Coordinates of C-alpha atoms in Angstrom, one line a residue:
X1416 CA -5.9 -100.0 58.4
X1417 CA -3.0 -98.2 57.1
X1418 CA -0.1 -100.4 59.1
X1419 CA -1.9 -103.2 57.4
X1420 CA -1.8 -101.5 54.0
X1421 CA 2.3 -100.7 54.9
X1422 CA 2.8 -104.1 55.7
X1423 CA 0.6 -105.2 52.3
X1424 CA 3.1 -102.8 50.4
X1425 CA 6.2 -103.8 51.9
X1426 CA 5.4 -107.2 51.3
X1427 CA 4.7 -106.5 47.5
X1428 CA 8.0 -104.7 47.2
X1429 CA 9.7 -107.7 48.5
X1430 CA 7.6 -109.8 45.8
X1431 CA 8.3 -107.7 42.8
X1432 CA 12.2 -107.7 43.5
X1433 CA 12.6 -111.3 44.3
X1434 CA 10.5 -112.2 41.2
X1435 CA 13.1 -109.7 39.2
X1436 CA 15.9 -111.5 40.7
X1437 CA 14.0 -114.6 39.4
X1438 CA 14.1 -113.6 36.0
X1439 CA 17.8 -112.4 35.8
X1440 CA 18.9 -116.0 36.3
X1441 CA 16.2 -117.5 34.0
X1442 CA 17.5 -115.5 30.9
X1443 CA 20.9 -116.1 31.7
X1444 CA 20.3 -119.5 32.0
X1445 CA 18.9 -119.0 28.4
X1446 CA 21.8 -117.8 27.3
X1447 CA 24.7 -119.3 29.1
X1448 CA 23.4 -122.4 28.7
X1449 CA 21.5 -122.4 25.1
X1450 CA 21.4 -119.3 23.1
X1451 CA 25.3 -118.9 22.9
X1452 CA 26.8 -122.5 22.4
X1453 CA 23.8 -122.9 20.0
X1454 CA 24.9 -119.5 17.9
X1455 CA 21.0 -118.8 18.6
X1456 CA 19.6 -115.0 18.9
X1457 CA 17.0 -114.1 21.5
X1458 CA 14.1 -111.1 20.6
X1459 CA 14.0 -107.5 21.6
X1460 CA 17.3 -105.5 22.8
X1461 CA 18.4 -109.0 24.1
X1462 CA 19.0 -109.9 20.9
X1463 CA 20.4 -106.7 19.8
X1464 CA 23.4 -107.2 22.6
X1465 CA 24.1 -110.6 21.6
X1466 CA 24.3 -109.5 18.0
X1467 CA 26.9 -106.0 19.2
X1468 CA 28.4 -108.5 21.6
X1469 CA 29.3 -110.9 18.4
X1470 CA 30.5 -108.1 16.4
X1471 CA 32.9 -106.7 18.6
X1472 CA 34.0 -110.1 19.5
X1473 CA 37.2 -109.9 16.7
X1474 CA 37.9 -106.1 17.5
X1475 CA 40.3 -105.0 20.2
X1476 CA 37.4 -103.1 22.2
X1477 CA 35.0 -106.7 23.2
X1478 CA 31.7 -105.7 24.8
X1479 CA 29.8 -108.5 26.4
X1480 CA 26.1 -109.1 25.7
X1481 CA 25.6 -108.2 29.7
X1482 CA 27.3 -105.2 29.1
X1483 CA 25.8 -103.9 26.5
X1484 CA 22.2 -105.2 27.8
X1485 CA 22.6 -102.3 29.9
X1486 CA 23.6 -99.8 27.9
X1487 CA 20.4 -99.9 25.8
X1488 CA 18.0 -99.7 28.3
X1489 CA 19.6 -96.9 29.8
X1490 CA 18.0 -94.5 27.3
X1491 CA 14.6 -97.1 28.0
X1492 CA 14.8 -96.3 31.7
X1493 CA 14.7 -92.9 31.0
X1494 CA 11.4 -93.1 28.8
X1495 CA 9.7 -95.1 31.3
X1496 CA 10.7 -93.1 33.9
X1497 CA 8.8 -89.6 32.5
X1498 CA 6.3 -91.4 30.5
X1499 CA 5.6 -94.6 32.2
X1500 CA 6.1 -94.2 36.4
X1501 CA 9.1 -94.1 39.2
X1502 CA 7.7 -97.5 40.2
X1503 CA 7.8 -99.3 37.5
X1504 CA 10.7 -97.8 36.2
X1505 CA 12.7 -99.2 39.3
X1506 CA 11.4 -102.9 39.3
X1507 CA 12.5 -102.2 35.6
X1508 CA 15.8 -101.3 36.3
X1509 CA 16.3 -103.8 39.0
X1510 CA 15.3 -106.9 36.5
X1511 CA 18.2 -105.3 33.6
X1512 CA 20.5 -105.0 36.5
X1513 CA 19.8 -108.4 38.2
X1514 CA 20.1 -110.0 34.4
X1515 CA 23.2 -108.8 33.9
X1516 CA 24.5 -109.5 36.7
X1517 CA 24.0 -112.9 36.2
X1518 CA 24.5 -113.4 33.2
X1519 CA 28.5 -112.9 34.1
X1520 CA 28.1 -114.9 37.3
X1521 CA 26.0 -117.9 36.2
X1522 CA 29.0 -119.6 33.9
X1523 CA 28.3 -120.9 30.5
X1524 CA 27.6 -124.2 30.1
X1525 CA 27.4 -126.3 27.3
X1526 CA 25.0 -128.9 27.5
X1527 CA 24.4 -129.2 23.8
X1528 CA 25.9 -127.3 21.0
X1529 CA 22.0 -128.3 18.5
X1530 CA 20.6 -125.1 17.3
X1531 CA 17.0 -126.8 17.0
X1532 CA 17.5 -128.3 21.0
X1533 CA 19.4 -124.7 22.4
X1534 CA 16.5 -122.7 20.1
X1535 CA 13.5 -124.4 22.2
X1536 CA 14.8 -124.7 25.4
X1537 CA 16.5 -121.2 25.6
X1538 CA 13.2 -119.7 24.3
X1539 CA 11.0 -121.5 26.7
X1540 CA 13.3 -120.5 29.2
X1541 CA 13.4 -117.3 28.5
X1542 CA 9.9 -116.9 27.9
X1543 CA 8.9 -118.9 31.0
X1544 CA 10.9 -116.3 33.1
X1545 CA 8.9 -112.8 31.1
X1546 CA 5.6 -114.2 31.8
X1547 CA 6.4 -114.5 35.1
X1548 CA 7.5 -111.0 35.7
X1549 CA 4.6 -109.0 33.8
X1550 CA 2.7 -110.9 35.8
X1551 CA 3.7 -109.8 38.5
X1552 CA 3.6 -106.4 37.6
X1553 CA 7.3 -106.6 36.4
X1554 CA 8.7 -105.0 32.6
X1555 CA 12.0 -106.7 31.5
X1556 CA 12.9 -103.6 30.0
X1557 CA 13.7 -103.0 26.0
X1558 CA 10.5 -103.0 23.8
X1559 CA 8.2 -103.4 26.8
X1560 CA 8.5 -100.0 27.7
X1561 CA 8.2 -98.9 23.8
X1562 CA 5.2 -100.6 23.9
X1563 CA 3.4 -99.7 26.9
X1564 CA 4.5 -96.2 26.7
X1565 CA 2.7 -95.9 23.3
X1566 CA 0.0 -98.0 24.6
X1567 CA -0.6 -95.9 27.1
X1568 CA -0.4 -92.6 24.9
X1569 CA -2.5 -93.4 22.0
X1570 CA -4.3 -96.9 23.3
X1571 CA -2.7 -99.0 20.6
X1572 CA -0.3 -102.2 20.3
X1573 CA 2.7 -101.8 18.2
X1574 CA 3.3 -105.4 17.8
X1575 CA 4.8 -103.9 13.7
X1576 CA 6.9 -103.0 16.0
X1577 CA 8.4 -105.5 17.6
X1578 CA 7.9 -107.3 14.6
X1579 CA 10.0 -105.3 12.7
X1580 CA 12.6 -105.2 15.3
X1581 CA 12.7 -108.9 15.9
X1582 CA 13.2 -109.5 11.6
X1583 CA 16.3 -107.4 11.8
X1584 CA 17.6 -109.6 14.5
X1585 CA 16.4 -112.6 12.5
X1586 CA 18.5 -111.4 9.5
X1587 CA 21.4 -110.0 11.3
X1588 CA 21.8 -113.9 12.4
X1589 CA 21.4 -114.9 9.1
X1590 CA 24.5 -112.5 7.8
X1591 CA 26.7 -113.1 11.3
X1592 CA 26.1 -117.2 12.1
X1593 CA 24.9 -118.3 8.9
X1594 CA 20.4 -119.0 7.2
X1595 CA 19.6 -121.9 9.1
X1596 CA 20.8 -120.3 12.2
X1597 CA 18.5 -117.2 11.3
X1598 CA 15.7 -119.9 10.8
X1599 CA 16.3 -121.3 14.2
X1600 CA 16.3 -117.4 16.0
X1601 CA 13.2 -117.6 14.4
X1602 CA 11.7 -120.5 16.0
X1603 CA 12.9 -119.8 19.2
X1604 CA 11.1 -115.9 19.2
X1605 CA 8.0 -117.3 17.9
X1606 CA 8.2 -120.1 20.5
X1607 CA 9.1 -117.7 23.2
X1608 CA 6.5 -115.7 22.7
X1609 CA 3.9 -118.6 23.0
X1610 CA 5.4 -119.9 26.1
X1611 CA 5.3 -116.2 27.3
X1612 CA 1.4 -115.4 26.6
X1613 CA 1.0 -118.8 28.1
X1614 CA 2.5 -117.4 31.3
X1615 CA 1.2 -113.9 31.3
X1616 CA -2.3 -113.8 30.9
X1617 CA -3.2 -110.4 31.4
X1618 CA -3.6 -109.5 28.1
X1619 CA -5.8 -112.1 27.1
X1620 CA -9.5 -111.0 26.7
X1621 CA -12.4 -112.7 27.4
X1622 CA -16.2 -112.0 26.7
X1623 CA -18.5 -112.4 29.6
X1624 CA -22.0 -113.3 29.1
X1625 CA -24.0 -113.5 32.7
X1626 CA -28.0 -115.2 32.8
X1627 CA -29.1 -114.2 36.4
X1628 CA -31.7 -113.0 38.6
X1629 CA -30.0 -110.9 40.7
X1630 CA -28.1 -108.3 38.5
X1631 CA -28.1 -105.6 41.0
X1632 CA -25.8 -108.0 43.4
X1633 CA -24.2 -109.5 40.5
X1634 CA -22.9 -106.0 39.1
X1635 CA -21.8 -104.8 42.3
X1636 CA -20.0 -107.5 43.6
X1637 CA -17.9 -108.0 40.4
X1638 CA -17.6 -104.5 40.8
X1639 CA -16.2 -104.9 44.0
X1640 CA -13.8 -107.6 42.9
X1641 CA -12.3 -105.5 39.9
X1642 CA -12.5 -102.5 38.1
X1643 CA -15.2 -103.6 34.7
X1644 CA -18.0 -102.4 33.3
X1645 CA -20.6 -103.4 32.6
X1646 CA -23.6 -103.8 30.1
X1647 CA -26.9 -104.8 30.8
X1648 CA -29.8 -105.9 28.8
X1649 CA -33.2 -106.3 30.6
X1650 CA -36.4 -108.3 30.3
X1651 CA -34.7 -111.6 28.6
X1652 CA -36.5 -114.3 28.5
X1653 CA -35.8 -118.1 29.1
X1654 CA -36.8 -120.4 26.2
X1655 CA -38.1 -123.4 28.1
X1656 CA -39.5 -122.2 31.7
X1657 CA -40.1 -118.6 29.9
X1658 CA -38.8 -116.8 33.3
X1659 CA -37.7 -113.4 33.4
X1660 CA -34.2 -112.5 33.3
X1661 CA -31.3 -110.1 33.1
X1662 CA -28.6 -110.2 30.7
X1663 CA -24.7 -109.2 32.1
X1664 CA -22.0 -107.9 29.5
X1665 CA -18.7 -107.4 30.5
X1666 CA -14.8 -108.4 29.1
X1667 CA -12.2 -109.2 31.5
X1668 CA -8.8 -110.7 30.9
X1669 CA -7.6 -114.0 31.9
X1670 CA -5.7 -112.9 34.7
X1671 CA -8.9 -112.0 36.6
X1672 CA -11.0 -115.4 35.6
X1673 CA -10.3 -115.9 39.1
X1674 CA -12.2 -112.8 41.0
X1675 CA -14.9 -113.3 38.6
X1676 CA -15.6 -117.2 39.5
X1677 CA -14.8 -115.4 43.5
X1678 CA -17.7 -112.6 42.2
X1679 CA -20.4 -115.3 41.1
X1680 CA -19.6 -117.4 44.2
X1681 CA -20.8 -114.9 46.2
X1682 CA -23.7 -113.2 44.6
X1683 CA -25.3 -116.0 42.4
X1684 CA -23.6 -119.1 42.3
X1685 CA -26.7 -121.0 40.1
X1686 CA -26.3 -118.0 37.5
X1687 CA -26.0 -119.4 33.8
X1688 CA -22.0 -117.7 33.2
X1689 CA -21.1 -118.0 29.1
X1690 CA -17.4 -116.9 28.4
X1691 CA -15.3 -116.5 24.7
X1692 CA -11.9 -116.3 24.4
X1693 CA -9.5 -114.0 22.9
X1694 CA -12.0 -111.9 22.0
X1695 CA -10.3 -108.5 20.1
X1696 CA -11.1 -105.2 21.6
X1697 CA -11.8 -101.8 19.5
X1698 CA -12.3 -98.7 22.0
X1699 CA -11.3 -98.4 25.8
X1700 CA -10.3 -101.1 28.1
X1701 CA -9.1 -100.2 31.3
X1702 CA -5.3 -101.9 31.9
X1703 CA -4.4 -102.4 35.6
X1704 CA -1.2 -99.7 36.4
X1705 CA 2.1 -101.1 36.5

């Protein structure tokens, strides 16, 4: 059994490293094929790296976006090492290093200079890559590390920090490239977030209501498949046949939908299951460690 666990861990590590490499390719394509030709800024640390690269282009010391992306992430690697986990930090470093290398290896290709097309397709490609990385337990560095650190220590989101930081990037794009490009960058940041949310489903919460006459088996099976608390409401009554039922309430992430379906198939396929999407949670909600 120990040997199987070791093999499984090695497989997971290889999968994460591969995903970090794929992310590096996708963000490089977004930057070199779309953002740079269209004069579009990305969100977060990548956008800041682009800004510094642009501002230093006319000086004697030009700093490339690839180099600045790595340099700006260095203090965040230290934060992640001490505040999140060593394994998380190692794969984050891999993702950032692969991104910086591939930005240099993949030569820029100007498919179009249309800023709207560049904003849309660059954001879609980057959002897809970021979502895949997060879905596989890999951070892409930057503001992700700050967000996870604050959430781990306080249980709260730092969406305001992300918003303020990205507003700074948009305003900078306006001063450097002109205000139309600032609006195009804002469009790209919005699309990037939407595509990332579509791919990375772990943070989307869903409330599940289960009406069953096998509550003990259902609870045991669900908790075998996933780590979720369940509230049990006894002595519910069906209005049609007036038979006694038990109502189970829990909240899962969209990422766990497959596990829930498997648990219900195993325990009570005839149970009535109602799922409400995009619920808001107050209080503690277990997040698997990355």
